[in-house]
C-alpha cells in the first residue's frame, strides 16, 4: 500500500494546468484549501481567463482544458483501481490467516497441508505477520498479564474463605423491620418494626419472648441498656420510650412457621397464637415541651445509662436526663433531617448523621460541649458507629462506607465503594464491618477496606427486600449465631459467620 502511494505521488502529485497548480494529496483534490497563485501577476496580460481556479468544474468550462480534464480523470481512475486491488488482496490474505488460526498452531502440517499454499502466499503472509505482529503481541501480553492478576486475586480469596450460613429465621412482625440489636450478657436480640411494635427474641430458640406495644407509630430504633434489663426505642410518634425487658424463659415452646404466608393467613393475634408476653406501658417517656416535633428516627444510651440521646426529622438531636426525663441540651446545626445517632461505648461522645451529607461529633466530656463536622459524603449519611479503637465508620446513600480517625476530620482513612446504598451498618469487636444494602445484599469488610465476604442471597435464602440493619452478637454469649440482619421483607435472620483467623 505504501509503495503504491509513493509511486502515485511520484507520477501524479503535481500537474501544471496553464501555470495553475492543482494540488493532489493521497489521491484527493481539495478545492479552496490552498489558494492558487495568480498567473497574471507573473505573466502580465498573457491570458484573458480568470486568474484563479477554485474547482475542477472550472477547468472543464473552457474547451482548451478538456484534454487536461480527461487526463486527470484517467489518473484518478488508475489510482482508484490500484487501491481496490490492494484492498481485495488484503481481504484474501486475511481470510487465509484466519483459516490458519482456526486450524491451530501446533504444527505446520496442521496449519496448512502441503501444496495448499503457494510460496508467494507464504511470503505475503510473513510480511503481514511482520506488520501486525507488534499489535497482536501487545494484546497477547496484556491478556496474559490480566489472567495472571486475576488468578492471583482468585487465589487470595480462596486462601481466606469465609463460611456464612443462615441458622435462624425470626418470624412474627407484620411490617418491615427497621433495626435489630443484641443484648450484652444474654442470648437475646431485639427488633424495632414499622408495625408499631418492638420484640425480644431468644437467639437459639427463635421464640418471641416479649412484645412491646406502647408506641403509637413505627418503631424506628432499638437499643439495650449496657447492664440493666431496659430497652430504649424511638418512634414515628415523636417520642422515645424506655421499657422493661425482663423476659420469661419458662414459656412453652413456640410453634414454628415455615413461611410468611402462614403468618398472614392465621387470623389469631400473635399473643394468643404463640402465648407471647405483651407490654404496653413504658418505664419512662421522653416527650413534651422542649422535645421533638417530628419523627424520632434513632436513640441511644450514653455510657453509664443516666442520659440518652435522640435524633429526629426536626433537624435536631436532644440530650435527655433519665431521672428527670427533661431535655438537657438541644443539638442543632444540621441543615436537613437527621437519620441516625450513636454514642461511644466508654466516653461521652455522640455522632449524629443527617441527610445534609455530613455527620457531627459531639463531645460532652467538658461542661461546654464541642462539635466537629465531618464532610466527605456526597449524599445522605445513613449511619455512623464508633469502633473500639476510637474510629468512626459512616455509611451513605452515595454507595460508600468511610472510616475516619476521631482526631482527623479532614479526610477519611479508608473509603469502601459498593454498588448500592448503605443502611445501618455494624462493626464487630474484631473490626469487621457488616454493611446492609438496598439491593438485599450484606457485605463484610475490614477497617482497611479489604473485602472479607458477601453473605449468600438467593430465592431461598437471604433477604428478599432491602436490608435495613445488621448487628454483631456480643462476644460473651455462646450462641449459634454471631450476626443478625433485618429488612423490609419482615424477616430477621441469624447468621453463623466463620471468619478466617486474620479477620476474626
Tab-separated table of C-alpha atoms in Angstrom:
chain	number	residue	atom	x	y	z
A	1	UNK	CA	0.000	0.000	0.000
A	2	UNK	CA	2.776	2.411	0.932
A	3	UNK	CA	4.739	1.573	-2.232
A	4	UNK	CA	1.647	2.197	-4.344
A	5	UNK	CA	1.045	5.567	-2.696
A	6	UNK	CA	4.696	6.602	-3.198
A	7	UNK	CA	4.551	5.623	-6.850
A	8	UNK	CA	1.332	7.530	-7.315
A	9	UNK	CA	2.823	10.591	-5.671
A	10	UNK	CA	5.886	10.469	-7.953
A	11	UNK	CA	3.710	10.307	-11.033
A	12	UNK	CA	0.638	12.335	-10.209
A	13	UNK	CA	1.194	14.576	-7.197
A	14	UNK	CA	1.665	17.849	-9.094
A	15	UNK	CA	0.440	18.664	-12.618
A	16	UNK	CA	0.654	22.026	-14.377
A	17	UNK	CA	-2.549	23.277	-15.956
A	18	UNK	CA	-1.791	26.571	-17.733
A	19	UNK	CA	0.566	27.716	-14.989
A	20	UNK	CA	-2.091	26.827	-12.320
A	21	UNK	CA	-1.008	24.340	-9.625
A	22	UNK	CA	-3.597	21.666	-8.826
A	23	UNK	CA	-2.504	20.012	-5.604
A	24	UNK	CA	-3.253	16.338	-5.022
A	25	UNK	CA	-2.762	14.702	-1.650
A	26	UNK	CA	-3.121	10.903	-1.385
A	27	UNK	CA	-5.336	10.878	-4.440
A	28	UNK	CA	-7.728	13.582	-3.144
A	29	UNK	CA	-8.328	17.070	-4.597
A	30	UNK	CA	-9.107	19.795	-2.060
A	31	UNK	CA	-10.584	22.861	-3.782
A	32	UNK	CA	-10.171	26.039	-1.835
A	33	UNK	CA	-7.928	24.534	0.876
A	34	UNK	CA	-4.806	26.174	-0.655
A	35	UNK	CA	-5.437	29.195	-2.899
A	36	UNK	CA	-3.840	29.002	-6.369
A	37	UNK	CA	-1.305	31.554	-7.458
A	38	UNK	CA	-2.442	34.343	-9.720
A	39	UNK	CA	-0.696	33.644	-13.012
A	40	UNK	CA	-1.402	37.125	-14.324
A	41	UNK	CA	0.923	38.557	-11.735
A	42	UNK	CA	3.773	36.598	-13.307
A	43	UNK	CA	2.891	36.654	-16.997
A	44	UNK	CA	1.245	40.028	-17.276
A	45	UNK	CA	-1.736	40.058	-19.633
A	46	UNK	CA	-0.867	36.874	-21.489
A	47	UNK	CA	-4.166	35.240	-20.555
A	48	UNK	CA	-7.666	36.740	-20.520
A	49	UNK	CA	-9.072	33.907	-18.364
A	50	UNK	CA	-9.865	34.186	-14.712
A	51	UNK	CA	-6.634	34.359	-12.695
A	52	UNK	CA	-7.869	31.907	-10.074
A	53	UNK	CA	-9.345	28.366	-10.376
A	54	UNK	CA	-11.394	27.134	-7.428
A	55	UNK	CA	-12.549	23.699	-8.600
A	56	UNK	CA	-12.204	21.055	-11.266
A	57	UNK	CA	-15.504	22.189	-12.729
A	58	UNK	CA	-13.928	25.484	-13.703
A	59	UNK	CA	-11.176	23.598	-15.524
A	60	UNK	CA	-13.769	21.914	-17.698
A	61	UNK	CA	-15.620	25.074	-18.577
A	62	UNK	CA	-13.110	26.058	-21.249
A	63	UNK	CA	-12.768	23.944	-24.362
A	64	UNK	CA	-8.945	24.127	-24.345
A	65	UNK	CA	-8.902	22.500	-20.860
A	66	UNK	CA	-10.785	19.384	-21.940
A	67	UNK	CA	-7.627	17.287	-22.638
A	68	UNK	CA	-6.211	18.085	-19.210
A	69	UNK	CA	-9.519	17.224	-17.546
A	70	UNK	CA	-9.663	13.879	-19.332
A	71	UNK	CA	-6.073	13.189	-18.309
A	72	UNK	CA	-6.867	13.901	-14.640
A	73	UNK	CA	-9.892	11.590	-14.661
A	74	UNK	CA	-7.723	8.876	-16.184
A	75	UNK	CA	-5.091	9.290	-13.478
A	76	UNK	CA	-7.728	9.232	-10.703
A	77	UNK	CA	-9.264	6.048	-12.118
A	78	UNK	CA	-5.855	4.380	-12.199
A	79	UNK	CA	-5.243	5.274	-8.549
A	80	UNK	CA	-8.695	4.016	-7.607
A	81	UNK	CA	-8.044	0.691	-9.334
A	82	UNK	CA	-4.719	0.352	-7.529
A	83	UNK	CA	-6.347	0.884	-4.144
A	84	UNK	CA	-9.181	-1.522	-4.958
A	85	UNK	CA	-6.707	-4.209	-5.982
A	86	UNK	CA	-4.721	-3.778	-2.775
A	87	UNK	CA	-7.909	-3.932	-0.709
A	88	UNK	CA	-9.060	-7.179	-2.316
A	89	UNK	CA	-5.605	-8.686	-1.872
A	90	UNK	CA	-5.599	-7.793	1.812
A	91	UNK	CA	-9.023	-9.351	2.261
A	92	UNK	CA	-7.847	-12.568	0.624
A	93	UNK	CA	-4.741	-12.725	2.803
A	94	UNK	CA	-6.772	-12.019	5.941
A	95	UNK	CA	-9.124	-14.900	5.151
A	96	UNK	CA	-6.142	-17.240	4.723
A	97	UNK	CA	-4.656	-16.093	8.036
A	98	UNK	CA	-7.993	-16.641	9.804
A	99	UNK	CA	-8.195	-20.136	8.332
A	100	UNK	CA	-4.681	-20.890	9.559
A	101	UNK	CA	-5.543	-19.671	13.055
A	102	UNK	CA	-8.733	-21.741	13.142
A	103	UNK	CA	-6.844	-24.920	12.306
A	104	UNK	CA	-4.457	-24.381	15.192
A	105	UNK	CA	-0.807	-23.519	15.525
A	106	UNK	CA	0.641	-26.719	16.949
A	107	UNK	CA	2.471	-27.731	13.746
A	108	UNK	CA	2.988	-26.747	10.143
A	109	UNK	CA	1.144	-29.829	8.877
A	110	UNK	CA	-1.997	-28.950	10.853
A	111	UNK	CA	-1.878	-25.326	9.880
A	112	UNK	CA	-1.602	-25.904	6.133
A	113	UNK	CA	-1.411	-29.126	4.093
A	114	UNK	CA	1.478	-29.325	1.642
A	115	UNK	CA	0.587	-27.788	-1.665
A	116	UNK	CA	-2.411	-25.819	-0.350
A	117	UNK	CA	-0.480	-22.607	-0.148
A	118	UNK	CA	1.875	-21.189	-2.743
A	119	UNK	CA	5.308	-19.864	-1.834
A	120	UNK	CA	4.162	-16.382	-2.784
A	121	UNK	CA	1.266	-16.614	-0.336
A	122	UNK	CA	3.641	-17.718	2.398
A	123	UNK	CA	5.920	-14.775	1.718
A	124	UNK	CA	2.968	-12.390	1.765
A	125	UNK	CA	1.720	-13.984	5.000
A	126	UNK	CA	5.115	-13.383	6.586
A	127	UNK	CA	5.046	-9.738	5.564
A	128	UNK	CA	1.559	-9.287	7.014
A	129	UNK	CA	2.657	-11.057	10.172
A	130	UNK	CA	5.529	-8.594	10.473
A	131	UNK	CA	3.093	-5.702	10.071
A	132	UNK	CA	0.526	-6.858	12.588
A	133	UNK	CA	2.934	-8.621	14.938
A	134	UNK	CA	3.502	-5.630	17.187
A	135	UNK	CA	-0.225	-5.034	17.802
A	136	UNK	CA	-1.050	-8.704	18.225
A	137	UNK	CA	1.931	-9.241	20.521
A	138	UNK	CA	0.911	-6.374	22.781
A	139	UNK	CA	-2.655	-7.745	23.004
A	140	UNK	CA	-1.383	-11.215	23.917
A	141	UNK	CA	0.938	-9.804	26.574
A	142	UNK	CA	-1.875	-7.723	28.079
A	143	UNK	CA	-4.185	-10.743	28.071
A	144	UNK	CA	-1.605	-12.933	29.790
A	145	UNK	CA	-0.911	-10.245	32.369
A	146	UNK	CA	-4.625	-9.856	33.102
A	147	UNK	CA	-5.005	-13.612	33.528
A	148	UNK	CA	-2.090	-13.693	35.963
A	149	UNK	CA	-3.533	-10.847	38.033
A	150	UNK	CA	-6.998	-12.434	38.048
A	151	UNK	CA	-5.630	-15.807	39.146
A	152	UNK	CA	-3.688	-14.088	41.929
A	153	UNK	CA	-6.824	-12.319	43.163
A	154	UNK	CA	-8.880	-15.508	42.989
A	155	UNK	CA	-6.218	-17.449	44.855
A	156	UNK	CA	-6.151	-14.807	47.589
A	157	UNK	CA	-9.923	-15.159	48.015
A	158	UNK	CA	-9.629	-18.938	48.180
A	159	UNK	CA	-6.984	-18.707	50.877
A	160	UNK	CA	-9.274	-16.561	53.037
A	161	UNK	CA	-12.540	-18.393	52.552
A	162	UNK	CA	-15.397	-17.351	54.834
A	163	UNK	CA	-18.233	-19.718	55.746
A	164	UNK	CA	-21.603	-17.942	56.002
A	165	UNK	CA	-24.878	-19.717	56.692
A	166	UNK	CA	-28.354	-18.870	57.969
A	167	UNK	CA	-29.156	-20.537	61.275
A	168	UNK	CA	-32.386	-18.879	62.449
A	169	UNK	CA	-35.342	-17.067	60.928
A	170	UNK	CA	-37.247	-14.953	63.460
A	171	UNK	CA	-40.750	-14.527	62.020
A	172	UNK	CA	-43.590	-12.580	63.570
A	173	UNK	CA	-43.528	-8.931	62.521
A	174	UNK	CA	-46.326	-7.709	60.264
A	175	UNK	CA	-44.330	-4.958	58.571
A	176	UNK	CA	-40.774	-4.031	57.729
A	177	UNK	CA	-38.141	-4.247	60.466
A	178	UNK	CA	-36.083	-1.095	60.910
A	179	UNK	CA	-33.409	-2.210	63.366
A	180	UNK	CA	-32.048	-5.229	65.190
A	181	UNK	CA	-29.923	-5.103	68.333
A	182	UNK	CA	-28.207	-7.650	70.599
A	183	UNK	CA	-28.056	-7.719	74.383
A	184	UNK	CA	-24.745	-7.834	76.219
A	185	UNK	CA	-24.528	-10.870	78.514
A	186	UNK	CA	-27.806	-12.538	77.448
A	187	UNK	CA	-28.687	-14.653	74.397
A	188	UNK	CA	-31.485	-12.331	73.249
A	189	UNK	CA	-31.982	-9.845	70.436
A	190	UNK	CA	-34.466	-7.020	69.963
A	191	UNK	CA	-36.195	-5.762	66.834
A	192	UNK	CA	-37.959	-2.480	66.003
A	193	UNK	CA	-40.649	-2.658	63.336
A	194	UNK	CA	-42.914	-0.426	61.289
A	195	UNK	CA	-45.869	-2.459	62.612
A	196	UNK	CA	-45.712	-0.228	65.781
A	197	UNK	CA	-44.163	-2.995	67.898
A	198	UNK	CA	-40.769	-3.999	69.252
A	199	UNK	CA	-39.967	-7.620	70.078
A	200	UNK	CA	-37.455	-9.523	72.208
A	201	UNK	CA	-36.343	-12.895	70.795
A	202	UNK	CA	-34.450	-15.874	72.144
A	203	UNK	CA	-31.409	-16.314	69.926
A	204	UNK	CA	-31.233	-20.108	69.991
A	205	UNK	CA	-34.936	-20.920	70.371
A	206	UNK	CA	-36.204	-18.424	67.809
A	207	UNK	CA	-39.153	-17.631	70.097
A	208	UNK	CA	-40.634	-14.174	70.606
A	209	UNK	CA	-40.295	-13.735	74.379
A	210	UNK	CA	-41.755	-10.237	74.745
A	211	UNK	CA	-43.621	-7.772	72.571
A	212	UNK	CA	-43.806	-4.055	73.351
A	213	UNK	CA	-46.892	-2.235	72.058
A	214	UNK	CA	-46.576	1.135	73.778
A	215	UNK	CA	-45.774	3.289	70.740
A	216	UNK	CA	-48.380	4.934	68.537
A	217	UNK	CA	-46.230	4.893	65.403
A	218	UNK	CA	-43.496	2.987	63.645
A	219	UNK	CA	-40.713	1.863	65.981
A	220	UNK	CA	-37.587	3.101	64.216
A	221	UNK	CA	-34.741	2.190	66.582
A	222	UNK	CA	-33.952	-0.103	69.493
A	223	UNK	CA	-31.028	-0.151	71.946
A	224	UNK	CA	-30.417	-2.361	75.010
A	225	UNK	CA	-29.057	-0.881	78.219
A	226	UNK	CA	-25.479	-1.971	78.836
A	227	UNK	CA	-26.116	-3.528	82.257
A	228	UNK	CA	-29.832	-3.308	83.143
A	229	UNK	CA	-32.877	-5.049	81.649
A	230	UNK	CA	-34.044	-1.903	79.894
A	231	UNK	CA	-34.682	-1.094	76.256
A	232	UNK	CA	-34.693	2.334	74.580
A	233	UNK	CA	-36.854	2.789	71.484
A	234	UNK	CA	-37.544	5.755	69.218
A	235	UNK	CA	-40.760	6.051	67.255
A	236	UNK	CA	-42.556	7.846	64.481
A	237	UNK	CA	-44.973	9.190	67.090
A	238	UNK	CA	-42.263	11.714	68.051
A	239	UNK	CA	-41.355	10.091	71.373
A	240	UNK	CA	-38.678	7.855	72.859
A	241	UNK	CA	-39.607	5.166	75.408
A	242	UNK	CA	-37.641	3.209	77.977
A	243	UNK	CA	-39.335	-0.058	78.924
A	244	UNK	CA	-38.619	-3.146	80.992
A	245	UNK	CA	-37.064	-6.015	79.021
A	246	UNK	CA	-37.256	-8.773	81.636
A	247	UNK	CA	-38.218	-11.943	79.733
A	248	UNK	CA	-39.826	-15.198	80.838
A	249	UNK	CA	-37.538	-18.066	79.888
A	250	UNK	CA	-40.067	-20.690	81.061
A	251	UNK	CA	-42.558	-20.051	78.270
A	252	UNK	CA	-43.780	-23.076	76.269
A	253	UNK	CA	-42.077	-23.887	73.006
A	254	UNK	CA	-43.212	-21.710	70.162
A	255	UNK	CA	-44.843	-23.296	67.150
A	256	UNK	CA	-42.643	-22.908	64.113
A	257	UNK	CA	-43.746	-21.133	60.955
A	258	UNK	CA	-42.138	-22.079	57.710
A	259	UNK	CA	-43.259	-19.116	55.638
A	260	UNK	CA	-44.727	-15.652	55.763
A	261	UNK	CA	-47.948	-16.891	54.172
A	262	UNK	CA	-48.769	-18.928	57.279
A	263	UNK	CA	-48.400	-15.809	59.410
A	264	UNK	CA	-50.632	-13.800	57.089
A	265	UNK	CA	-53.348	-16.452	56.825
A	266	UNK	CA	-53.522	-17.042	60.554
A	267	UNK	CA	-56.084	-14.610	61.937
A	268	UNK	CA	-55.329	-15.263	65.606
A	269	UNK	CA	-53.470	-12.488	67.454
A	270	UNK	CA	-49.765	-13.055	67.969
A	271	UNK	CA	-50.062	-13.217	71.783
A	272	UNK	CA	-52.801	-15.866	71.672
A	273	UNK	CA	-51.203	-17.983	68.981
A	274	UNK	CA	-47.732	-18.133	70.492
A	275	UNK	CA	-48.508	-17.026	74.071
A	276	UNK	CA	-46.196	-14.041	73.848
A	277	UNK	CA	-45.919	-11.689	76.811
A	278	UNK	CA	-47.168	-8.236	75.838
A	279	UNK	CA	-46.024	-4.968	77.414
A	280	UNK	CA	-47.881	-1.691	76.790
A	281	UNK	CA	-46.602	0.681	79.488
A	282	UNK	CA	-43.125	2.246	79.384
A	283	UNK	CA	-40.954	2.919	82.396
A	284	UNK	CA	-40.497	6.498	81.169
A	285	UNK	CA	-41.358	8.534	78.116
A	286	UNK	CA	-39.310	11.370	76.600
A	287	UNK	CA	-41.593	13.954	75.001
A	288	UNK	CA	-43.410	17.164	75.771
A	289	UNK	CA	-42.123	20.738	75.985
A	290	UNK	CA	-38.615	21.057	74.634
A	291	UNK	CA	-38.898	17.659	72.981
A	292	UNK	CA	-39.037	16.685	69.362
A	293	UNK	CA	-41.677	17.959	66.998
A	294	UNK	CA	-41.289	15.214	64.397
A	295	UNK	CA	-40.315	11.562	63.962
A	296	UNK	CA	-37.660	10.199	66.330
A	297	UNK	CA	-35.511	8.198	63.957
A	298	UNK	CA	-32.813	6.983	66.393
A	299	UNK	CA	-31.949	6.886	70.098
A	300	UNK	CA	-29.016	5.583	72.148
A	301	UNK	CA	-27.675	5.342	75.703
A	302	UNK	CA	-24.704	7.390	76.828
A	303	UNK	CA	-22.076	5.497	78.898
A	304	UNK	CA	-23.445	4.821	82.383
A	305	UNK	CA	-27.049	4.886	81.240
A	306	UNK	CA	-28.014	8.070	83.089
A	307	UNK	CA	-28.544	10.045	79.866
A	308	UNK	CA	-29.845	9.294	76.389
A	309	UNK	CA	-29.533	10.928	73.003
A	310	UNK	CA	-32.347	11.113	70.440
A	311	UNK	CA	-32.272	12.209	66.791
A	312	UNK	CA	-35.269	13.438	64.837
A	313	UNK	CA	-36.536	14.592	61.484
A	314	UNK	CA	-36.953	18.057	63.024
A	315	UNK	CA	-33.195	18.514	62.274
A	316	UNK	CA	-32.183	18.368	65.938
A	317	UNK	CA	-30.792	15.887	68.423
A	318	UNK	CA	-31.584	16.164	72.129
A	319	UNK	CA	-29.646	15.079	75.205
A	320	UNK	CA	-32.079	13.846	77.904
A	321	UNK	CA	-31.737	13.121	81.611
A	322	UNK	CA	-33.052	9.720	82.687
A	323	UNK	CA	-34.156	10.729	86.198
A	324	UNK	CA	-35.946	13.981	85.434
A	325	UNK	CA	-36.970	12.956	81.902
A	326	UNK	CA	-36.238	16.525	80.871
A	327	UNK	CA	-34.206	17.697	77.871
A	328	UNK	CA	-30.747	18.844	78.923
A	329	UNK	CA	-29.490	20.315	75.678
A	330	UNK	CA	-30.678	20.508	72.076
A	331	UNK	CA	-28.031	19.787	69.444
A	332	UNK	CA	-28.651	21.978	66.408
A	333	UNK	CA	-26.669	22.680	63.267
A	334	UNK	CA	-27.708	20.110	60.687
A	335	UNK	CA	-29.374	21.532	57.588
A	336	UNK	CA	-31.690	18.591	56.950
A	337	UNK	CA	-33.407	15.742	58.758
A	338	UNK	CA	-31.291	13.513	60.991
A	339	UNK	CA	-31.016	9.862	60.050
A	340	UNK	CA	-29.015	8.280	62.893
A	341	UNK	CA	-27.358	8.861	66.265
A	342	UNK	CA	-24.824	6.732	68.107
A	343	UNK	CA	-22.982	7.065	71.428
A	344	UNK	CA	-19.458	5.895	72.233
A	345	UNK	CA	-19.187	2.763	74.371
A	346	UNK	CA	-16.995	4.252	77.115
A	347	UNK	CA	-16.653	8.013	76.516
A	348	UNK	CA	-19.207	10.796	76.454
A	349	UNK	CA	-19.078	11.194	72.685
A	350	UNK	CA	-22.007	11.187	70.259
A	351	UNK	CA	-22.198	11.228	66.473
A	352	UNK	CA	-25.292	12.364	64.579
A	353	UNK	CA	-25.856	11.725	60.859
A	354	UNK	CA	-28.050	13.746	58.543
A	355	UNK	CA	-29.425	13.979	55.051
A	356	UNK	CA	-27.250	17.065	54.547
A	357	UNK	CA	-24.388	14.649	53.615
A	358	UNK	CA	-22.468	15.339	56.860
A	359	UNK	CA	-22.189	13.867	60.328
A	360	UNK	CA	-21.208	15.661	63.513
A	361	UNK	CA	-19.165	14.590	66.521
A	362	UNK	CA	-20.420	15.995	69.848
A	363	UNK	CA	-18.014	15.953	72.813
A	364	UNK	CA	-19.769	16.097	76.209
A	365	UNK	CA	-16.657	15.425	78.287
A	366	UNK	CA	-16.406	19.137	79.118
A	367	UNK	CA	-19.074	21.407	80.507
A	368	UNK	CA	-19.249	23.255	77.225
A	369	UNK	CA	-19.699	20.597	74.538
A	370	UNK	CA	-17.567	20.820	71.420
A	371	UNK	CA	-18.724	19.856	67.952
A	372	UNK	CA	-16.799	18.766	64.834
A	373	UNK	CA	-18.265	18.443	61.353
A	374	UNK	CA	-17.167	15.577	59.082
A	375	UNK	CA	-17.652	16.209	55.365
A	376	UNK	CA	-16.821	13.607	52.756
A	377	UNK	CA	-20.022	12.009	51.526
A	378	UNK	CA	-21.987	13.364	48.590
A	379	UNK	CA	-25.430	12.141	49.663
A	380	UNK	CA	-27.381	11.402	52.827
A	381	UNK	CA	-25.346	9.818	55.638
A	382	UNK	CA	-27.468	6.904	56.837
A	383	UNK	CA	-25.462	5.586	59.797
A	384	UNK	CA	-22.419	6.324	61.942
A	385	UNK	CA	-20.903	3.999	64.555
A	386	UNK	CA	-17.856	4.027	66.805
A	387	UNK	CA	-15.198	1.318	66.798
A	388	UNK	CA	-13.230	0.093	69.807
A	389	UNK	CA	-10.053	1.791	68.616
A	390	UNK	CA	-11.652	5.264	68.520
A	391	UNK	CA	-12.567	5.419	64.878
A	392	UNK	CA	-15.880	6.296	63.263
A	393	UNK	CA	-17.400	4.331	60.398
A	394	UNK	CA	-20.006	6.110	58.289
A	395	UNK	CA	-22.312	4.776	55.595
A	396	UNK	CA	-24.157	6.773	52.983
A	397	UNK	CA	-26.628	6.687	50.135
A	398	UNK	CA	-23.709	7.602	47.863
A	399	UNK	CA	-22.754	3.879	47.996
A	400	UNK	CA	-19.641	4.386	50.079
A	401	UNK	CA	-18.504	3.491	53.570
A	402	UNK	CA	-15.760	5.614	55.111
A	403	UNK	CA	-13.511	5.001	58.106
A	404	UNK	CA	-12.467	8.148	59.997
A	405	UNK	CA	-9.990	8.967	62.718
A	406	UNK	CA	-11.597	10.940	65.542
A	407	UNK	CA	-8.701	13.396	65.610
A	408	UNK	CA	-8.683	13.986	61.854
A	409	UNK	CA	-11.935	15.151	60.364
A	410	UNK	CA	-10.465	16.480	57.113
A	411	UNK	CA	-10.226	13.226	55.189
A	412	UNK	CA	-11.231	9.602	55.645
A	413	UNK	CA	-8.643	6.917	56.356
A	414	UNK	CA	-10.417	4.381	54.147
A	415	UNK	CA	-13.162	4.561	51.538
A	416	UNK	CA	-15.105	1.422	50.636
A	417	UNK	CA	-17.048	1.710	47.375
A	418	UNK	CA	-20.075	-0.519	46.848
A	419	UNK	CA	-22.801	-0.917	44.238
A	420	UNK	CA	-25.810	0.046	46.378
A	421	UNK	CA	-26.925	2.480	49.058
A	422	UNK	CA	-25.770	1.646	52.593
A	423	UNK	CA	-28.111	1.349	55.574
A	424	UNK	CA	-27.441	0.893	59.325
A	425	UNK	CA	-24.120	-0.925	59.486
A	426	UNK	CA	-22.305	-2.520	62.418
A	427	UNK	CA	-18.671	-3.115	63.408
A	428	UNK	CA	-17.610	-6.219	65.338
A	429	UNK	CA	-15.185	-6.225	68.242
A	430	UNK	CA	-12.508	-7.583	65.904
A	431	UNK	CA	-13.028	-4.781	63.390
A	432	UNK	CA	-15.197	-6.401	60.711
A	433	UNK	CA	-17.758	-4.065	59.140
A	434	UNK	CA	-21.110	-5.624	58.209
A	435	UNK	CA	-22.770	-3.487	55.523
A	436	UNK	CA	-26.507	-3.873	54.695
A	437	UNK	CA	-27.597	-2.645	51.277
A	438	UNK	CA	-30.722	-1.566	49.474
A	439	UNK	CA	-30.106	-4.284	46.878
A	440	UNK	CA	-30.755	-7.050	49.502
A	441	UNK	CA	-27.087	-7.961	49.925
A	442	UNK	CA	-24.868	-7.911	53.016
A	443	UNK	CA	-21.121	-7.475	52.616
A	444	UNK	CA	-18.266	-7.796	55.098
A	445	UNK	CA	-15.141	-5.610	55.000
A	446	UNK	CA	-12.286	-4.962	57.394
A	447	UNK	CA	-11.316	-1.490	58.596
A	448	UNK	CA	-8.587	-1.293	55.936
A	449	UNK	CA	-11.181	-1.565	53.174
A	450	UNK	CA	-10.404	-5.159	52.200
A	451	UNK	CA	-13.416	-7.254	51.295
A	452	UNK	CA	-13.922	-10.231	53.605
A	453	UNK	CA	-17.091	-11.848	52.257
A	454	UNK	CA	-20.512	-11.356	50.745
A	455	UNK	CA	-23.288	-13.202	52.519
A	456	UNK	CA	-25.187	-15.604	50.252
A	457	UNK	CA	-28.510	-14.488	48.861
A	458	UNK	CA	-30.873	-16.362	46.583
A	459	UNK	CA	-34.590	-17.001	46.170
A	460	UNK	CA	-34.482	-19.493	49.044
A	461	UNK	CA	-32.107	-17.819	51.440
A	462	UNK	CA	-31.247	-14.294	52.398
A	463	UNK	CA	-33.427	-11.219	52.332
A	464	UNK	CA	-35.967	-10.611	49.584
A	465	UNK	CA	-36.124	-6.843	50.039
A	466	UNK	CA	-33.964	-4.008	51.370
A	467	UNK	CA	-31.722	-4.942	54.320
A	468	UNK	CA	-32.247	-2.088	56.789
A	469	UNK	CA	-29.947	-3.014	59.693
A	470	UNK	CA	-27.360	-5.504	60.976
A	471	UNK	CA	-25.734	-6.122	64.353
A	472	UNK	CA	-22.997	-8.371	65.704
A	473	UNK	CA	-23.610	-10.578	68.738
A	474	UNK	CA	-21.578	-9.701	71.839
A	475	UNK	CA	-18.565	-11.887	72.489
A	476	UNK	CA	-19.741	-13.212	75.852
A	477	UNK	CA	-22.863	-15.262	74.979
A	478	UNK	CA	-22.027	-18.626	73.450
A	479	UNK	CA	-24.739	-18.819	70.796
A	480	UNK	CA	-25.002	-20.397	67.374
A	481	UNK	CA	-25.461	-17.014	65.630
A	482	UNK	CA	-22.999	-14.161	65.684
A	483	UNK	CA	-24.576	-11.798	63.124
A	484	UNK	CA	-28.174	-10.663	62.804
A	485	UNK	CA	-29.908	-8.803	59.981
A	486	UNK	CA	-33.371	-7.421	59.353
A	487	UNK	CA	-35.162	-5.929	56.382
A	488	UNK	CA	-38.384	-4.843	54.793
A	489	UNK	CA	-39.301	-8.403	53.894
A	490	UNK	CA	-40.362	-8.600	57.604
A	491	UNK	CA	-37.649	-11.159	58.260
A	492	UNK	CA	-34.984	-11.215	60.940
A	493	UNK	CA	-32.159	-13.638	60.153
A	494	UNK	CA	-29.482	-15.119	62.384
A	495	UNK	CA	-26.197	-15.891	60.632
A	496	UNK	CA	-23.239	-18.029	61.597
A	497	UNK	CA	-20.132	-16.322	60.217
A	498	UNK	CA	-16.894	-18.262	60.393
A	499	UNK	CA	-14.166	-15.728	59.653
A	500	UNK	CA	-10.521	-16.541	58.871
A	501	UNK	CA	-8.063	-16.035	61.696
A	502	UNK	CA	-6.731	-12.852	60.117
A	503	UNK	CA	-10.173	-11.199	60.365
A	504	UNK	CA	-11.618	-12.914	63.433
